Short mmCIF file of C-alpha atoms in Angstrom, two decimals:
data_model
loop_
_atom_site.label_atom_id
_atom_site.label_comp_id
_atom_site.label_asym_id
_atom_site.label_seq_id
_atom_site.Cartn_x
_atom_site.Cartn_y
_atom_site.Cartn_z
CA MET L 1 -0.09 -0.13 0.11
CA PHE L 2 2.94 2.38 0.87
CA PRO L 3 5.64 2.40 -1.80
CA HIS L 4 7.85 3.98 0.61
CA GLU L 5 7.43 2.01 3.66
CA PRO L 6 8.81 3.56 6.67
CA PRO L 7 10.31 1.54 9.58
CA THR L 8 7.50 1.05 11.91
CA THR L 9 6.80 0.90 15.48
CA GLU L 10 5.11 -2.01 17.27
CA CYS L 11 2.99 0.29 18.34
CA GLY L 12 -0.07 -0.36 15.91
CA ALA L 13 0.10 -3.40 17.33
CA ARG L 14 0.16 -2.40 20.99
CA GLY L 15 -3.06 -0.69 20.05
CA PRO L 16 -3.06 3.15 21.34
CA LEU L 17 -5.66 5.03 19.35
CA LEU L 18 -5.64 7.92 17.44
CA HIS L 19 -6.03 10.65 19.66
CA LEU L 20 -7.31 13.94 17.48
CA ASP L 21 -10.24 15.67 18.64
CA PRO L 22 -12.68 16.05 15.69
CA ALA L 23 -11.79 19.89 14.63
CA THR L 24 -8.14 18.50 14.25
CA ARG L 25 -9.06 15.19 12.76
CA SER L 26 -11.17 17.29 9.68
CA GLY L 27 -8.41 19.98 9.50
CA VAL L 28 -5.87 17.32 8.82
CA VAL L 29 -8.15 15.52 6.21
CA PHE L 30 -8.76 18.71 4.72
CA ARG L 31 -5.28 19.66 4.16
CA LEU L 32 -4.43 16.33 3.13
CA LYS L 33 -7.04 16.25 0.60
CA CYS L 34 -5.49 19.66 -0.70
CA VAL L 35 -2.07 18.39 -0.64
CA GLN L 36 -2.94 15.29 -2.79
CA GLY L 37 -4.36 17.77 -5.51
CA HIS L 38 -1.83 20.04 -5.48
CA VAL L 39 0.75 17.05 -6.14
CA GLY L 40 -1.37 16.24 -9.07
CA ALA L 41 -1.06 19.50 -10.35
CA ILE L 42 2.71 19.13 -10.07
CA THR L 43 2.56 16.22 -11.62
CA ARG L 44 0.94 17.58 -14.84
CA MET L 45 3.64 20.69 -14.63
CA VAL L 46 6.50 18.11 -14.85
CA GLU L 47 4.49 16.33 -17.88
CA GLU L 48 4.28 19.47 -19.83
CA GLU L 49 7.25 20.91 -21.71
CA GLN L 50 6.25 24.39 -21.10
CA SER L 51 7.12 24.56 -17.50
CA TYR L 52 10.15 25.89 -15.79
CA CYS L 53 12.08 23.86 -13.25
CA VAL L 54 12.38 26.62 -10.51
CA ASP L 55 8.44 26.54 -10.79
CA VAL L 56 8.23 23.08 -9.95
CA LEU L 57 10.86 23.38 -7.04
CA LEU L 58 8.58 26.01 -5.66
CA GLN L 59 5.30 24.22 -5.89
CA LEU L 60 7.21 21.36 -4.18
CA ARG L 61 8.50 23.35 -1.19
CA ALA L 62 4.92 24.88 -1.21
CA VAL L 63 3.74 21.09 -0.64
CA GLN L 64 6.56 20.24 1.75
CA GLY L 65 5.42 23.06 3.90
CA ALA L 66 1.59 22.20 3.83
CA LEU L 67 3.12 18.31 5.22
CA SER L 68 5.03 20.22 7.79
CA ARG L 69 1.95 22.03 8.84
CA VAL L 70 -0.13 18.80 8.96
CA ASN L 71 3.03 17.15 10.92
CA THR L 72 2.72 19.68 13.54
CA MET L 73 -1.04 19.41 14.04
CA VAL L 74 -0.93 15.83 14.57
CA LEU L 75 2.21 16.16 16.40
CA ARG L 76 0.63 18.55 18.83
CA SER L 77 -2.20 16.19 19.59
CA HIS L 78 0.03 13.60 20.29
CA LEU L 79 1.79 15.33 22.95
CA LYS L 80 -1.44 16.67 24.59
CA GLU L 81 -3.55 13.57 24.60
CA TYR L 82 -0.59 10.90 24.89
CA VAL L 83 2.65 12.06 26.06
CA THR L 84 2.18 14.40 28.86
CA THR L 85 -0.40 11.81 30.50
CA ALA L 86 2.74 9.02 30.00
CA GLY L 87 3.69 9.85 33.84
CA PHE L 88 0.04 8.50 34.72
CA ARG L 89 0.13 5.30 32.48
CA GLY L 90 3.58 4.32 33.44
CA ASP L 91 5.15 4.09 30.08
CA VAL L 92 7.67 6.92 29.90
CA ALA L 93 10.55 5.46 28.29
CA HIS L 94 8.88 3.88 25.76
CA THR L 95 6.55 6.87 24.82
CA VAL L 96 9.90 9.28 24.69
CA ASP L 97 12.20 6.67 22.66
CA GLU L 98 9.30 6.50 20.09
CA LEU L 99 8.63 10.40 19.95
CA VAL L 100 12.23 11.37 19.45
CA ASP L 101 12.68 8.56 16.93
CA VAL L 102 9.95 9.87 14.91
CA LEU L 103 11.19 13.76 15.60
CA LYS L 104 14.84 12.53 14.39
CA TYR L 105 14.72 13.46 10.47
CA ARG L 106 11.93 15.54 10.86
CA ALA L 107 11.91 18.22 8.13
CA MET S 1 -5.37 25.64 -8.42
CA PHE S 2 -2.91 25.46 -5.99
CA PRO S 3 -4.21 26.10 -2.52
CA HIS S 4 -0.94 27.11 -1.11
CA GLU S 5 0.30 29.44 -3.88
CA PRO S 6 4.20 29.90 -3.44
CA PRO S 7 5.80 33.31 -4.26
CA THR S 8 6.20 32.88 -7.88
CA THR S 9 9.36 33.87 -10.15
CA GLU S 10 8.84 35.95 -12.95
CA CYS S 11 10.56 33.06 -15.03
CA GLY S 12 7.45 31.22 -15.98
CA ALA S 13 7.04 34.41 -17.91
CA ARG S 14 10.42 34.84 -19.11
CA GLY S 15 9.95 31.51 -20.65
CA PRO S 16 12.82 29.04 -19.98
CA LEU S 17 11.57 25.57 -20.22
CA LEU S 18 11.83 22.44 -17.95
CA HIS S 19 15.23 20.96 -18.54
CA LEU S 20 14.43 17.42 -17.74
CA ASP S 21 15.68 14.33 -19.68
CA PRO S 22 13.16 11.74 -20.26
CA ALA S 23 14.29 9.24 -17.95
CA THR S 24 14.56 12.11 -15.02
CA ARG S 25 10.86 13.25 -16.41
CA SER S 26 9.44 9.70 -16.12
CA GLY S 27 11.13 9.36 -12.88
CA VAL S 28 9.72 12.14 -11.49
CA VAL S 29 6.37 11.52 -12.71
CA PHE S 30 6.39 8.04 -11.16
CA ARG S 31 7.38 9.12 -7.81
CA LEU S 32 4.84 11.89 -7.63
CA LYS S 33 2.29 9.67 -8.67
CA CYS S 34 3.20 6.99 -5.85
CA VAL S 35 3.05 10.26 -3.46
CA GLN S 36 -0.09 11.20 -4.33
CA GLY S 37 -1.40 7.56 -3.87
CA HIS S 38 0.42 7.58 -0.56
CA VAL S 39 -0.99 10.72 0.97
CA GLY S 40 -4.23 9.17 -0.03
CA ALA S 41 -3.53 6.05 2.13
CA ILE S 42 -2.36 8.48 5.15
CA THR S 43 -5.93 10.35 4.42
CA ARG S 44 -7.65 7.03 5.00
CA MET S 45 -5.37 6.20 8.39
CA VAL S 46 -6.53 9.64 9.81
CA GLU S 47 -10.15 9.23 9.27
CA GLU S 48 -10.18 6.05 10.54
CA GLU S 49 -10.46 5.66 14.56
CA GLN S 50 -8.11 2.75 14.83
CA SER S 51 -4.89 4.49 13.58
CA TYR S 52 -2.06 5.66 16.21
CA CYS S 53 -0.51 9.04 15.83
CA VAL S 54 2.96 8.06 16.10
CA ASP S 55 1.97 5.86 12.86
CA VAL S 56 0.58 9.01 11.07
CA LEU S 57 3.64 10.88 11.72
CA LEU S 58 5.88 8.04 10.61
CA GLN S 59 4.05 7.94 7.05
CA LEU S 60 4.17 11.50 6.80
CA ARG S 61 7.75 11.65 7.44
CA ALA S 62 7.83 8.80 4.80
CA VAL S 63 6.27 11.12 2.10
CA GLN S 64 8.47 14.23 3.10
CA GLY S 65 11.64 11.77 2.26
CA ALA S 66 10.18 11.06 -1.07
CA LEU S 67 9.26 14.73 -2.14
CA SER S 68 12.80 15.54 -1.05
CA ARG S 69 14.08 12.89 -3.39
CA VAL S 70 12.20 14.52 -6.05
CA ASN S 71 13.39 17.90 -5.22
CA THR S 72 16.84 16.50 -5.50
CA MET S 73 16.24 15.24 -8.90
CA VAL S 74 14.70 18.40 -10.29
CA LEU S 75 17.55 20.29 -8.71
CA ARG S 76 20.21 18.11 -10.17
CA SER S 77 18.59 18.68 -13.56
CA HIS S 78 18.22 22.34 -12.95
CA LEU S 79 22.01 22.78 -12.10
CA LYS S 80 23.35 20.72 -15.03
CA GLU S 81 21.12 21.97 -17.76
CA TYR S 82 20.66 25.71 -16.48
CA VAL S 83 22.75 26.82 -14.08
CA THR S 84 26.34 25.79 -15.21
CA THR S 85 25.44 27.39 -18.59
CA ALA S 86 24.51 31.00 -17.06
CA GLY S 87 28.05 31.93 -17.88
CA PHE S 88 27.29 31.43 -21.54
CA ARG S 89 24.11 33.13 -21.33
CA GLY S 90 25.08 35.93 -19.42
CA ASP S 91 22.43 36.19 -16.58
CA VAL S 92 24.55 34.67 -13.66
CA ALA S 93 23.02 37.06 -11.17
CA HIS S 94 19.39 36.17 -11.94
CA THR S 95 19.87 32.46 -12.06
CA VAL S 96 21.98 32.31 -8.82
CA ASP S 97 19.56 34.79 -6.90
CA GLU S 98 16.36 33.12 -7.97
CA LEU S 99 18.42 29.27 -7.18
CA VAL S 100 19.19 30.63 -3.72
CA ASP S 101 15.78 31.78 -2.71
CA VAL S 102 14.43 28.53 -3.71
CA LEU S 103 17.02 26.67 -1.77
CA LYS S 104 16.55 28.75 1.28
CA TYR S 105 13.83 26.98 3.35
CA ARG S 106 14.45 23.51 1.70
CA ALA S 107 13.70 20.85 3.89
CA MET P 1 25.46 38.47 25.06
CA PHE P 2 23.68 36.39 22.22
CA PRO P 3 24.25 38.24 18.64
CA HIS P 4 21.08 36.48 17.43
CA GLU P 5 18.42 36.54 20.36
CA PRO P 6 15.55 34.22 19.60
CA PRO P 7 12.10 34.99 20.81
CA THR P 8 12.25 33.91 24.68
CA THR P 9 9.66 32.09 26.65
CA GLU P 10 8.59 33.36 29.84
CA CYS P 11 9.83 30.24 31.54
CA GLY P 12 12.97 31.38 32.64
CA ALA P 13 11.11 34.14 34.95
CA ARG P 14 8.81 31.07 35.89
CA GLY P 15 11.44 28.88 36.92
CA PRO P 16 11.51 25.21 36.01
CA LEU P 17 15.28 23.98 36.00
CA LEU P 18 17.14 22.34 33.74
CA HIS P 19 16.41 18.53 33.80
CA LEU P 20 19.46 16.92 32.65
CA ASP P 21 20.89 14.06 34.48
CA PRO P 22 24.91 14.17 35.11
CA ALA P 23 25.51 11.97 32.04
CA THR P 24 23.43 13.80 29.65
CA ARG P 25 24.81 17.04 31.07
CA SER P 26 28.25 16.23 30.39
CA GLY P 27 27.49 14.76 26.98
CA VAL P 28 26.13 18.20 25.99
CA VAL P 29 28.94 19.75 27.48
CA PHE P 30 31.30 17.78 25.54
CA ARG P 31 29.72 17.87 22.48
CA LEU P 32 29.23 21.81 22.47
CA LYS P 33 32.98 22.26 23.30
CA CYS P 34 33.93 20.32 20.32
CA VAL P 35 31.74 22.01 18.11
CA GLN P 36 32.98 25.64 19.35
CA GLY P 37 36.33 24.16 18.36
CA HIS P 38 35.06 23.43 15.10
CA VAL P 39 33.40 26.43 14.15
CA GLY P 40 37.02 28.39 15.12
CA ALA P 41 38.50 25.65 12.41
CA ILE P 42 36.04 26.86 10.07
CA THR P 43 36.66 30.26 10.75
CA ARG P 44 40.53 29.79 9.79
CA MET P 45 39.71 27.93 6.71
CA VAL P 46 37.48 30.79 5.31
CA GLU P 47 40.47 33.21 6.49
CA GLU P 48 42.75 31.10 4.39
CA GLU P 49 42.93 31.79 0.51
CA GLN P 50 43.69 28.21 -0.06
CA SER P 51 40.38 26.54 0.86
CA TYR P 52 37.79 25.36 -1.39
CA CYS P 53 33.92 26.43 -0.83
CA VAL P 54 32.59 22.99 -0.86
CA ASP P 55 34.74 21.90 1.71
CA VAL P 56 33.72 24.86 4.12
CA LEU P 57 29.91 23.72 2.87
CA LEU P 58 30.56 20.40 4.24
CA GLN P 59 32.36 21.30 7.27
CA LEU P 60 29.41 23.50 8.00
CA ARG P 61 27.18 20.59 7.71
CA ALA P 62 28.83 18.40 10.10
CA VAL P 63 28.43 21.25 12.63
CA GLN P 64 24.79 21.58 11.99
CA GLY P 65 24.36 17.77 12.50
CA ALA P 66 26.56 17.99 15.75
CA LEU P 67 24.27 20.47 16.92
CA SER P 68 21.16 18.43 15.81
CA ARG P 69 22.50 15.74 17.98
CA VAL P 70 22.87 17.90 21.09
CA ASN P 71 19.50 19.33 20.56
CA THR P 72 17.88 15.87 20.22
CA MET P 73 19.92 15.17 23.70
CA VAL P 74 18.54 18.12 25.38
CA LEU P 75 14.91 17.32 23.58
CA ARG P 76 14.88 13.46 25.02
CA SER P 77 15.65 15.03 28.89
CA HIS P 78 13.11 17.61 28.44
CA LEU P 79 10.38 15.15 27.32
CA LYS P 80 11.60 12.47 29.92
CA GLU P 81 11.74 14.44 32.99
CA TYR P 82 8.98 17.29 32.34
CA VAL P 83 6.64 16.41 29.23
CA THR P 84 5.52 13.18 30.31
CA THR P 85 4.65 14.61 34.21
CA ALA P 86 2.73 17.69 32.80
CA GLY P 87 -0.61 15.60 33.75
CA PHE P 88 0.41 15.32 37.51
CA ARG P 89 1.52 18.96 37.41
CA GLY P 90 -1.59 20.21 35.72
CA ASP P 91 -0.16 22.49 32.89
CA VAL P 92 -0.46 20.53 29.91
CA ALA P 93 -1.51 23.41 27.51
CA HIS P 94 1.47 25.33 28.26
CA THR P 95 3.98 22.68 28.16
CA VAL P 96 2.65 21.62 24.77
CA ASP P 97 2.34 25.00 23.16
CA GLU P 98 5.86 25.44 24.44
CA LEU P 99 7.53 22.50 23.20
CA VAL P 100 5.48 22.70 19.63
CA ASP P 101 6.96 26.48 19.31
CA VAL P 102 10.48 25.30 19.64
CA LEU P 103 10.07 22.52 17.49
CA LYS P 104 8.50 24.43 14.60
CA TYR P 105 11.61 25.36 12.81
CA ARG P 106 13.78 22.34 13.90
CA ALA P 107 16.52 21.66 11.62
CA MET K 1 41.30 18.51 13.97
CA PHE K 2 37.68 18.19 13.52
CA PRO K 3 35.85 15.89 15.61
CA HIS K 4 33.16 15.12 13.32
CA GLU K 5 34.85 14.53 10.09
CA PRO K 6 32.31 14.64 7.03
CA PRO K 7 32.77 12.71 4.15
CA THR K 8 35.46 14.55 2.25
CA THR K 9 35.53 15.37 -1.47
CA GLU K 10 38.82 15.22 -3.52
CA CYS K 11 38.39 18.61 -4.36
CA GLY K 12 40.70 19.72 -1.57
CA ALA K 13 43.47 18.17 -3.40
CA ARG K 14 42.30 19.03 -6.74
CA GLY K 15 42.76 22.42 -6.10
CA PRO K 16 39.94 25.34 -6.65
CA LEU K 17 40.22 28.09 -4.52
CA LEU K 18 37.59 29.46 -2.25
CA HIS K 19 35.60 32.16 -4.51
CA LEU K 20 34.69 34.69 -1.83
CA ASP K 21 34.63 38.02 -2.40
CA PRO K 22 36.40 40.29 0.24
CA ALA K 23 33.03 41.66 1.48
CA THR K 24 31.43 37.81 2.12
CA ARG K 25 34.35 36.67 3.37
CA SER K 26 34.44 39.16 6.04
CA GLY K 27 30.89 38.69 6.80
CA VAL K 28 31.33 34.98 7.06
CA VAL K 29 34.22 35.36 9.57
CA PHE K 30 32.30 37.94 11.67
CA ARG K 31 29.13 35.75 11.92
CA LEU K 32 31.31 32.47 12.57
CA LYS K 33 33.15 34.34 15.60
CA CYS K 34 29.39 35.38 16.65
CA VAL K 35 28.60 31.60 16.39
CA GLN K 36 31.47 30.58 18.45
CA GLY K 37 30.84 32.95 21.37
CA HIS K 38 27.00 31.80 21.32
CA VAL K 39 28.03 28.29 21.72
CA GLY K 40 30.30 29.03 24.29
CA ALA K 41 27.27 30.93 26.14
CA ILE K 42 25.03 28.17 25.53
CA THR K 43 27.55 25.48 27.33
CA ARG K 44 27.79 27.78 30.37
CA MET K 45 24.02 27.66 30.59
CA VAL K 46 23.74 23.77 30.50
CA GLU K 47 26.74 23.75 33.12
CA GLU K 48 24.46 25.97 35.13
CA GLU K 49 21.51 24.47 37.36
CA GLN K 50 19.52 27.27 36.94
CA SER K 51 18.49 27.35 33.22
CA TYR K 52 15.53 25.97 31.73
CA CYS K 53 15.63 22.82 28.80
CA VAL K 54 13.37 25.30 26.46
CA ASP K 55 15.53 27.95 26.70
CA VAL K 56 18.39 25.99 25.75
CA LEU K 57 16.51 24.60 22.86
CA LEU K 58 15.69 27.78 21.63
CA GLN K 59 19.43 29.17 21.92
CA LEU K 60 20.58 25.90 20.10
CA ARG K 61 17.76 26.83 17.22
CA ALA K 62 19.23 30.22 16.96
CA VAL K 63 22.66 28.99 16.66
CA GLN K 64 21.39 26.64 13.75
CA GLY K 65 19.70 29.48 12.08
CA ALA K 66 23.02 31.55 12.21
CA LEU K 67 24.96 28.98 10.85
CA SER K 68 22.39 28.65 7.78
CA ARG K 69 22.62 31.87 6.98
CA VAL K 70 26.51 31.37 6.82
CA ASN K 71 25.41 28.13 4.77
CA THR K 72 23.50 30.46 2.30
CA MET K 73 26.32 33.31 2.09
CA VAL K 74 28.73 30.55 0.91
CA LEU K 75 26.37 28.56 -1.47
CA ARG K 76 25.46 31.75 -3.08
CA SER K 77 29.29 32.52 -3.85
CA HIS K 78 30.00 29.35 -4.81
CA LEU K 79 27.40 29.22 -7.41
CA LYS K 80 28.14 32.54 -8.74
CA GLU K 81 31.80 32.39 -9.12
CA TYR K 82 32.02 28.35 -9.97
CA VAL K 83 28.94 26.71 -10.77
CA THR K 84 27.80 29.19 -13.32
CA THR K 85 30.86 28.84 -15.12
CA ALA K 86 31.56 25.15 -15.30
CA GLY K 87 30.29 25.23 -18.78
CA PHE K 88 33.26 27.11 -19.65
CA ARG K 89 35.57 25.13 -17.80
CA GLY K 90 33.77 21.51 -18.98
CA ASP K 91 33.38 19.99 -15.68
CA VAL K 92 29.62 20.41 -15.67
CA ALA K 93 29.14 16.37 -14.45
CA HIS K 94 31.65 16.79 -11.31
CA THR K 95 30.37 20.46 -10.16
CA VAL K 96 26.96 19.27 -10.05
CA ASP K 97 27.55 16.05 -8.37
CA GLU K 98 29.38 17.76 -5.70
CA LEU K 99 26.87 20.30 -5.30
CA VAL K 100 23.93 17.88 -5.33
CA ASP K 101 25.91 15.82 -2.64
CA VAL K 102 26.70 18.88 -0.47
CA LEU K 103 23.08 19.97 -0.50
CA LYS K 104 21.47 16.58 0.00
CA TYR K 105 21.10 17.11 4.06
CA ARG K 106 20.70 20.71 3.91
CA ALA K 107 19.32 21.88 7.48
#
């Protein structure tokens, strides 16, 4: 399903759910749909002979910026709903390792 | 057309074409189509209640990595076909300014 | 004191202390001293007529990588000692806002 | 000399000189000296018990920003004086490979 499968955590199996309040969830879905349309438009730019490399690079940068904003929205929810309560659950070490790993190469 | 319209250069108007050899062009198009499918899959993950924030962050990171690789492919072509010949054309200052601007916030 | 003073949080005034265990603290100090020496060496490279731009760029990248590793060490401590216990202290919103802000433009 | 020796190019040996006009060179040297002082100040922050992790992260981010600006200054000179004239010299492929490599993980 994913052409560039990243290293996975075992958390999917461990079962914590996605903690996104409804407003964040719908905001993330909306932005991802915009990103999808934008990537389609860049694909058509590249297929045409008439477009200019620097314009393609600028559009790629805009998409990367949009994905960074989605990343920040999901990260904020994860911190608020899951990381700040790790002390209660008693899985501080695992929660921190997992988050540091996902932030390590953050664009 | 683009929801997150970036600052544009006047180059589209100035008319230099996209200098991508056929192999690079088809590689870029293929990867952008993969990215589009991948973003659709992440959208479905977020819509489902069962997925975990960290898995969403990992998938977003994978897409950002894929876009960085596309960026590098287009940049390499632009350097090879356009920047290294600016001395012949006599538009060194413009070519450099434009490229430095697009690289400034490179993810 | 700092030539490029960043936006400050009011937290310095609020008084939470640096939570770094002794091993992390001495690791961070050691790496920062290496970075300082490395930056001095790059300065001398630039002052000399004999060095090559790409070598300077490679050395700058190495220093930026070393600073990213220091950043990750401090971030890991902050998450472990302060963020995961925000639920106990009852300052989840403030802790999350502050951390998201500092991560926003993470290199 | 460098604690975190990056992969080197053979260009140092090949002998192209650093192409920095006097104003850029002195600007780069000035900024690197500021960075060096700033890193020393962060080291002292970490050595003290009284400082707060988020303030350390903000200072590290400020230094990383300053280094990015130095990077851009050197990159601009390299493009202007060396890359745009590669067509004349006939070493396009080498010049491009070398630059793409150094930009690949640009922070």
